[in-house]
mmCIF file of C-alpha atoms and ligand atoms in Angstrom:
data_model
loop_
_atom_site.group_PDB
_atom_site.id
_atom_site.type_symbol
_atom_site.label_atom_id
_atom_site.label_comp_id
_atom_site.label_asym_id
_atom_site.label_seq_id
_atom_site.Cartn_x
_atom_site.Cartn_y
_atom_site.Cartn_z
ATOM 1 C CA UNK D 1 -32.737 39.571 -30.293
ATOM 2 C CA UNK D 2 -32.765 42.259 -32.802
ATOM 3 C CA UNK D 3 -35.310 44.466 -33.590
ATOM 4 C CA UNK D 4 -36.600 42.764 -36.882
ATOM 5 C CA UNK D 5 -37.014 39.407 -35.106
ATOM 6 C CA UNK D 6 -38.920 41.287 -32.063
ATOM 7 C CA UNK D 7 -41.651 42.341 -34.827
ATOM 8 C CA UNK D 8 -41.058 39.338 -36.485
ATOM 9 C CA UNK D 9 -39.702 40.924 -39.433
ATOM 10 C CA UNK D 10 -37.935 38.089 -40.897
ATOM 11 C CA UNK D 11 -37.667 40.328 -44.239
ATOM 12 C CA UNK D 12 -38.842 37.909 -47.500
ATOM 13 C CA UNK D 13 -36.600 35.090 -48.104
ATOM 14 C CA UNK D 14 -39.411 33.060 -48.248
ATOM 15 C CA UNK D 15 -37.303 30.139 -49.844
ATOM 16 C CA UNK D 16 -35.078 29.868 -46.843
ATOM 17 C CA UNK D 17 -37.631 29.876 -44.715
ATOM 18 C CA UNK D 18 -39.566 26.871 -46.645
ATOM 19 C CA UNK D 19 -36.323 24.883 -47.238
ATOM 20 C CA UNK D 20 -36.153 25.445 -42.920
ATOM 21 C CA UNK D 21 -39.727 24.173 -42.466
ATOM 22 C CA UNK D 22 -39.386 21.127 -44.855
ATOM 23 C CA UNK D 23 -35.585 20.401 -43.051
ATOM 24 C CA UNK D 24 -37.584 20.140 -39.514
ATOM 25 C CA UNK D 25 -40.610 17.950 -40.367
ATOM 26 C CA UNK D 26 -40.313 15.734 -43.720
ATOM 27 C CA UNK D 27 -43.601 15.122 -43.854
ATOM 28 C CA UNK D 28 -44.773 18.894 -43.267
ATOM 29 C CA UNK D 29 -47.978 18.929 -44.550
ATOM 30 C CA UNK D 30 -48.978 15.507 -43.754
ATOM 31 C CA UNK D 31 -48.251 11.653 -44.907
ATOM 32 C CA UNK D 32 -50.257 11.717 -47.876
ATOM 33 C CA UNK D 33 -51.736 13.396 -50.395
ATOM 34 C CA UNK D 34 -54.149 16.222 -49.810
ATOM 35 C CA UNK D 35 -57.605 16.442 -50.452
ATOM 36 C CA UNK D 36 -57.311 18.509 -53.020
ATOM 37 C CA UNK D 37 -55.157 16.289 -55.121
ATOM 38 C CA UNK D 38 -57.206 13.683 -54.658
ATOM 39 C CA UNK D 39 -60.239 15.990 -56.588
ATOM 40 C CA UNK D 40 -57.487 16.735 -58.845
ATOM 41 C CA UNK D 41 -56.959 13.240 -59.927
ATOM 42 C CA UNK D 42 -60.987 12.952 -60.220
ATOM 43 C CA UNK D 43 -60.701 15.613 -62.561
ATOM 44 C CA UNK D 44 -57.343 14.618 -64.753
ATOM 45 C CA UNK D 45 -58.609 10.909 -65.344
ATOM 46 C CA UNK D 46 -62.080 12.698 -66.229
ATOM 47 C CA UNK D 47 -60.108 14.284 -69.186
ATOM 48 C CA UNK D 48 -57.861 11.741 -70.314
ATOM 49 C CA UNK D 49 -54.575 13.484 -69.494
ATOM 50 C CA UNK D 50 -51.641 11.899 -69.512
ATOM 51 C CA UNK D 51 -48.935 15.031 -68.503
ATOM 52 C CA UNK D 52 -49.222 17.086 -65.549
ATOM 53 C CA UNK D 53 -47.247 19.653 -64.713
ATOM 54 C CA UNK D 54 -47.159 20.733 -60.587
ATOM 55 C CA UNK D 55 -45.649 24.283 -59.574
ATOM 56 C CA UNK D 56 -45.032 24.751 -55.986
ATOM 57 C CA UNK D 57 -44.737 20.956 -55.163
ATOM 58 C CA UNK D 58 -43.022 20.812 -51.734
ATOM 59 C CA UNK D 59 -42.489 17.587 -50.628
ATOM 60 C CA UNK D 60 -44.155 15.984 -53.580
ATOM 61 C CA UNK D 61 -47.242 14.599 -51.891
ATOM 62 C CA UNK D 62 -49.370 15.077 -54.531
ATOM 63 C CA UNK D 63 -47.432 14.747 -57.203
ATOM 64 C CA UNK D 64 -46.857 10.906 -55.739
ATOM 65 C CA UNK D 65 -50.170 10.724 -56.076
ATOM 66 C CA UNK D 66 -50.427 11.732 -59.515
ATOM 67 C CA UNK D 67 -47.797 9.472 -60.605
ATOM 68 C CA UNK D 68 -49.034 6.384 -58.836
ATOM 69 C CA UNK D 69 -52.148 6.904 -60.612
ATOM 70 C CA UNK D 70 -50.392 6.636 -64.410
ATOM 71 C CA UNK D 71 -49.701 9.893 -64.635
ATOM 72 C CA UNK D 72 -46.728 11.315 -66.120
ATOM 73 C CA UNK D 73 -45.502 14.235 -64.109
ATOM 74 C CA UNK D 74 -43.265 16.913 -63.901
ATOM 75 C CA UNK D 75 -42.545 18.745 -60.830
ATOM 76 C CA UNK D 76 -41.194 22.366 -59.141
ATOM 77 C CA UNK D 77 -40.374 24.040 -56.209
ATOM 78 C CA UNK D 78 -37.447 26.519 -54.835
ATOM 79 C CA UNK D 79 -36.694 24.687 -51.886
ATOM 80 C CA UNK D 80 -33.636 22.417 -52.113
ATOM 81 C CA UNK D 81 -34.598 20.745 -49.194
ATOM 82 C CA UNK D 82 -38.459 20.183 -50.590
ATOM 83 C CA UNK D 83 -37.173 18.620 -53.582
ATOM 84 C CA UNK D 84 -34.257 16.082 -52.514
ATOM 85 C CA UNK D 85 -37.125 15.114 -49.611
ATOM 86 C CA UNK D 86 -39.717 14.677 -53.030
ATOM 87 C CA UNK D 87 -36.863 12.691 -54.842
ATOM 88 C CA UNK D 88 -36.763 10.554 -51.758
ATOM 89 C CA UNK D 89 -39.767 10.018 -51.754
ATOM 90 C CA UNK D 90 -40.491 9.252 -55.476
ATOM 91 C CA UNK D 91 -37.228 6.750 -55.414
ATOM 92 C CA UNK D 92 -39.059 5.054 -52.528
ATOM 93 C CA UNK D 93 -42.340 4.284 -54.164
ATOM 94 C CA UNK D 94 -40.190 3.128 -57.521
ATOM 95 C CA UNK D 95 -41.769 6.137 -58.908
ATOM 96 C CA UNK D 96 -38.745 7.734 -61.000
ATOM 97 C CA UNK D 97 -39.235 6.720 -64.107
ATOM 98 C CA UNK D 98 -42.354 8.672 -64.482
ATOM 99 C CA UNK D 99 -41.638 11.722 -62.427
ATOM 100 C CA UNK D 100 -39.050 14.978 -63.281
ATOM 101 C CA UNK D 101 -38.395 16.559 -60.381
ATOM 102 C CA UNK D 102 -36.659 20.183 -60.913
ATOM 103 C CA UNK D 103 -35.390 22.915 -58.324
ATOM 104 C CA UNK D 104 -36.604 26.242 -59.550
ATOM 105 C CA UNK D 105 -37.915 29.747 -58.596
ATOM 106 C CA UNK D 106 -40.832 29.375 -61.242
ATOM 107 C CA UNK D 107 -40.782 33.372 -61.430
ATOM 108 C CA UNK D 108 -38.225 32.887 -63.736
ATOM 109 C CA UNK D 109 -40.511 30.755 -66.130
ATOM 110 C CA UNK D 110 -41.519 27.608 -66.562
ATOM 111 C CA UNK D 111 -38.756 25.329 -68.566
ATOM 112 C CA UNK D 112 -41.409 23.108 -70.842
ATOM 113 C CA UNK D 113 -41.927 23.615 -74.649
ATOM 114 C CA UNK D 114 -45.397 25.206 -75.820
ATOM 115 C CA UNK D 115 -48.005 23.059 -75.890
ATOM 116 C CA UNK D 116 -46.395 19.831 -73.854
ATOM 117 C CA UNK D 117 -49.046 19.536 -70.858
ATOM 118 C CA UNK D 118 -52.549 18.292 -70.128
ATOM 119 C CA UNK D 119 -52.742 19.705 -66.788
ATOM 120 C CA UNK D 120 -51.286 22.410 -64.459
ATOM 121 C CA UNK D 121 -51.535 21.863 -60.727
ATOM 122 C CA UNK D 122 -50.883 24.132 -57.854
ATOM 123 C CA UNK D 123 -52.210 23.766 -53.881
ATOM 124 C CA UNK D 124 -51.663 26.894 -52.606
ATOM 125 C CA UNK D 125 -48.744 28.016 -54.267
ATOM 126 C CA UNK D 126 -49.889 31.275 -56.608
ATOM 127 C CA UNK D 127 -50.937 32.375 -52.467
ATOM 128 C CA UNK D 128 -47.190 32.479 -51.883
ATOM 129 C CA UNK D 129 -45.004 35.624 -51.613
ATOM 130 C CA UNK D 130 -45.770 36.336 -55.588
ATOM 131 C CA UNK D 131 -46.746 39.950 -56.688
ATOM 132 C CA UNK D 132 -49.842 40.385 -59.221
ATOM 133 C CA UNK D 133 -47.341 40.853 -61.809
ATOM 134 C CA UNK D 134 -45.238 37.849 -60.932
ATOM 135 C CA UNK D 135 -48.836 35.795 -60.721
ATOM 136 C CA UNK D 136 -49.744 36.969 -63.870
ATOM 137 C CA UNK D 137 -46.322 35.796 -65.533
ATOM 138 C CA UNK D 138 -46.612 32.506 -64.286
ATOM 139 C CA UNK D 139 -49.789 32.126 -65.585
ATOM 140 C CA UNK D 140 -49.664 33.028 -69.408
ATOM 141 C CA UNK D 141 -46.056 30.481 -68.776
ATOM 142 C CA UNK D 142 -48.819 27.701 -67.823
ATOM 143 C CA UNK D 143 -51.183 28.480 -71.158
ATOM 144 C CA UNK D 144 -48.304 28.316 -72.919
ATOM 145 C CA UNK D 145 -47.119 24.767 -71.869
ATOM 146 C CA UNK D 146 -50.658 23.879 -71.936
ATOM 147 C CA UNK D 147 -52.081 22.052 -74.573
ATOM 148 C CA UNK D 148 -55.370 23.703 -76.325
ATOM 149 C CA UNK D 149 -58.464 22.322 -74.146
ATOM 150 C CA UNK D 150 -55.783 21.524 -71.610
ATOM 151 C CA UNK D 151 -56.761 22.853 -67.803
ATOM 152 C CA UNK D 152 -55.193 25.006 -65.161
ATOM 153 C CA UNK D 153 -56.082 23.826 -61.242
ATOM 154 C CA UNK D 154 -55.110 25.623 -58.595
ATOM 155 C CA UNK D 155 -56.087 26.590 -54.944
ATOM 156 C CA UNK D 156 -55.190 30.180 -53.385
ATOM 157 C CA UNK D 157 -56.510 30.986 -49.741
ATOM 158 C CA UNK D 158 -59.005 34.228 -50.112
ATOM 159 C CA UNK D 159 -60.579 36.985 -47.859
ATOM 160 C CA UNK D 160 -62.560 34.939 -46.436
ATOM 161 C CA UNK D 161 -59.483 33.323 -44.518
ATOM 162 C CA UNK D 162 -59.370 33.856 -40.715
ATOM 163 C CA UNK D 163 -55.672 34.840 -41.248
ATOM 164 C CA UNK D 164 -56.564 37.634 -44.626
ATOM 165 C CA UNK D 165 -55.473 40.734 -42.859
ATOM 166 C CA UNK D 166 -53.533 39.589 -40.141
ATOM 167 C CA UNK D 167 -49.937 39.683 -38.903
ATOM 168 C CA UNK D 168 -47.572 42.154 -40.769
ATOM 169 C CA UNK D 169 -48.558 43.395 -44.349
ATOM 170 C CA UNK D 170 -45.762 42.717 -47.031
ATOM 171 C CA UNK D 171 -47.638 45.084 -49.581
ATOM 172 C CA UNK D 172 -50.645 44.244 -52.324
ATOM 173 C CA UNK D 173 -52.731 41.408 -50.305
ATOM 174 C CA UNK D 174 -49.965 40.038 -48.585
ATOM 175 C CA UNK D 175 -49.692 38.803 -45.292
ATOM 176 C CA UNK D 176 -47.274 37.410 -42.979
ATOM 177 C CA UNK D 177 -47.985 35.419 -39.969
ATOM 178 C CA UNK D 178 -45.962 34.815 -36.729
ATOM 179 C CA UNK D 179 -44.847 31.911 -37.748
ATOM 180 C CA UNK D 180 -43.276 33.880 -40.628
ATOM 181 C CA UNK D 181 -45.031 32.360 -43.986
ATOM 182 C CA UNK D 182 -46.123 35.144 -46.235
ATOM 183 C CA UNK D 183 -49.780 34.428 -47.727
ATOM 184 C CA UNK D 184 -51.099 36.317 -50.496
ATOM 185 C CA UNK D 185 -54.858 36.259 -50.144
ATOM 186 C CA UNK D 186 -57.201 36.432 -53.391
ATOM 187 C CA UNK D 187 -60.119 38.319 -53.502
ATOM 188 C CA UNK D 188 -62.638 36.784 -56.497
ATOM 189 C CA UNK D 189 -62.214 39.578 -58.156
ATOM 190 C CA UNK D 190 -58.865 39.328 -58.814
ATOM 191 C CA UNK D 191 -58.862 35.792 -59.438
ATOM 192 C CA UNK D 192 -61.315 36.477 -62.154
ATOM 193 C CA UNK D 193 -58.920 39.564 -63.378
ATOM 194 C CA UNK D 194 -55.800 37.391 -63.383
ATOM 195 C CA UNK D 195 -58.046 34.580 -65.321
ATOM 196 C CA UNK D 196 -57.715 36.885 -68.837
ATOM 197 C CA UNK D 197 -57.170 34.453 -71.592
ATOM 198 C CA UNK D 198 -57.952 31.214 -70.116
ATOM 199 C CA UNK D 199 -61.981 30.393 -69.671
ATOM 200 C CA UNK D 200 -63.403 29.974 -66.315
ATOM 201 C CA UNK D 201 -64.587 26.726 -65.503
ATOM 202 C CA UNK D 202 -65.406 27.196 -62.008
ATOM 203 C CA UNK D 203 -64.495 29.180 -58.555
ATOM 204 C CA UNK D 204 -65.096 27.682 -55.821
ATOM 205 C CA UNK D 205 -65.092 27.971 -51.668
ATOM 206 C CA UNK D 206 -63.311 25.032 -49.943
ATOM 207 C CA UNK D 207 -62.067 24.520 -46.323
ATOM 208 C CA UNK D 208 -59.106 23.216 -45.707
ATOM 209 C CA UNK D 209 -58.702 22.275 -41.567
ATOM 210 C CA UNK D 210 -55.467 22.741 -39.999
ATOM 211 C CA UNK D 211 -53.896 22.114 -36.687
ATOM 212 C CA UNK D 212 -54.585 25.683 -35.202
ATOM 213 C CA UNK D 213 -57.174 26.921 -37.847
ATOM 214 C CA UNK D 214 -59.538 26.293 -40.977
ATOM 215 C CA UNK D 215 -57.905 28.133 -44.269
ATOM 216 C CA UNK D 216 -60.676 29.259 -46.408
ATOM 217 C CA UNK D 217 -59.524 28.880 -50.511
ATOM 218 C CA UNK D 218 -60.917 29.007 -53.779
ATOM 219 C CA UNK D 219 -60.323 25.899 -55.536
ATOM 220 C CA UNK D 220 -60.147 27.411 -59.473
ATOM 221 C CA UNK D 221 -60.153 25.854 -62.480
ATOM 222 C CA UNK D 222 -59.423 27.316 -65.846
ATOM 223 C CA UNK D 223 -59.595 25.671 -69.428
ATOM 224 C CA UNK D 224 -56.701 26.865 -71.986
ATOM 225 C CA UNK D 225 -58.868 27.832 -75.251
HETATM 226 C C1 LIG W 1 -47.906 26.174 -49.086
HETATM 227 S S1 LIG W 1 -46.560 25.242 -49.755
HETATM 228 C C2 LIG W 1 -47.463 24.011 -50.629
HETATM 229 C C3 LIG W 1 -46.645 22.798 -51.025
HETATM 230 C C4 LIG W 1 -47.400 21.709 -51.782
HETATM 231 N N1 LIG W 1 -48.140 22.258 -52.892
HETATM 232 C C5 LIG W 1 -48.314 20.952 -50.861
HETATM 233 O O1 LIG W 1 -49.511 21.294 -50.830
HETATM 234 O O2 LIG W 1 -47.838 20.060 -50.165
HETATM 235 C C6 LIG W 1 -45.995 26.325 -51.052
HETATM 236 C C7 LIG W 1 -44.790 25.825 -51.807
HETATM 237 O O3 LIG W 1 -44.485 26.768 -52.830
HETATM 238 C C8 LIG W 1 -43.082 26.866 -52.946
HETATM 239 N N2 LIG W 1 -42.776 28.165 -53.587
HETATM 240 C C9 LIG W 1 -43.088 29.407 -53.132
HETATM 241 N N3 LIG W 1 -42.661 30.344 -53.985
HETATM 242 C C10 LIG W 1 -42.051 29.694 -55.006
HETATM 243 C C11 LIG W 1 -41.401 30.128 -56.211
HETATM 244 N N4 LIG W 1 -41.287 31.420 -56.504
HETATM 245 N N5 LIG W 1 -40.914 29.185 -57.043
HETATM 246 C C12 LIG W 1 -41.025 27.859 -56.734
HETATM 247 N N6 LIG W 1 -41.613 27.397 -55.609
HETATM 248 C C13 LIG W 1 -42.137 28.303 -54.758
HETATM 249 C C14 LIG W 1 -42.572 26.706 -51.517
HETATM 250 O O4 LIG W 1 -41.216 26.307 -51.468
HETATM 251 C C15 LIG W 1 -43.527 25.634 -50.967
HETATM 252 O O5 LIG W 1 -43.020 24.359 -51.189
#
């Protein structure tokens, strides 16, 4: 074993080590959608939108959801493997006609004209390996594709977390755990920093149980002026 697996120094390919995770289990985080889509839908059908964008999809669990529901969705993630399971998925529930699924590292941007989305949705993907800079990007990429009184909705775990602070730091608030996910971990603070230019609808505390451990989030939702 070499000396970077002993300290479990896997370095930061982060998209290997997701399209690895999603190869083993194909229905990683569960068989259906989360909790949090499930408020998400609450809140899309409260607003009449018809196009949602999700970043950081996986498997697609949620953005099934959305699309059973009459929504018309388009969806990203880096992993290969995440998005040919999601395509699978979508295929199976007859669900293709009304959902774009798209392989890409959304640092790069976000491939939608301006203005072409009611909704942004994210579960715990801006608490990836993403730098404040990099977080930052990919949020003035959502207000852009957002249409005006359109929302952003995402979930980040914060320092309230049992796991903020643990395992090998990977610089700003950024974790990574044995099992060799990098978290970043949001303060509300910075939350509130990164929320320049959008208004603040809410910040909230939610628990979200896993197997081994409760993750502690902030559920946030932003409204594009
Ligand atoms: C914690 S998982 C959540 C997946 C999904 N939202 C869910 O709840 O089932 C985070 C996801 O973000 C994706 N991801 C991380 N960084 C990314 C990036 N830079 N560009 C696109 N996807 C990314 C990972 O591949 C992974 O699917």
């Amino acid at each position: 074993m070499s000396g970077k697996e002993m300290t479990g120094d896997r370095g930061s390919d982060q998209r290997a080590h997701w399209d690895r995770v999603f190869g083993v289990a194909g229905n990683y985080f569960g068989e259906g959608a989360s909790e949090f889509g499930n408020k998400a839908l609450d809140i899309f059908r409260n607003m009449g939108a018809r196009d949602v964008l999700e970043l950081g999809c996986g498997q697609g669990r949620d953005s099934c959801l959305f699309a059973s529901e009459g929504l018309n969705v388009t969806a990203m993630d880096y992993s290969e493997t995440g998005v040919r399971q999601m395509r699978e998925r979508v295929a199976g529930l007859c669900l293709s006609p009304v959902v774009r699924c798209l392989v890409r590292d959304i640092r790069t941007g976000i491939p939608l004209p301006d203005a072409s989305v009611d909704a942004v949705y994210s579960h715990m993907f801006f608490t990836m390996e993403l730098k404040e800079a990099e977080v930052r990007f990919i949020l003035d990429e959502c207000r852009r594709v957002l249409r005006g009184g359109g929302v952003n909705l995402f979930s980040v775990r914060n320092d309230h977390d049992p796991h903020y602070r643990k395992g090998v730091h990977r610089g700003e608030d950024m974790w990574q755990s044995p099992a060799g996910f990098v978290v970043h971990f949001f303060p509300e603070e910075k939350v509130r920093r990164l929320s320049k230019g959008y208004d603040i609808v809410h910040i909230k505390e939610f628990e979200d149980p896993a197997d081994q451990y409760t993750r502690v989030l902030y559920e946030v939702l932003l409204r594009r002026p």
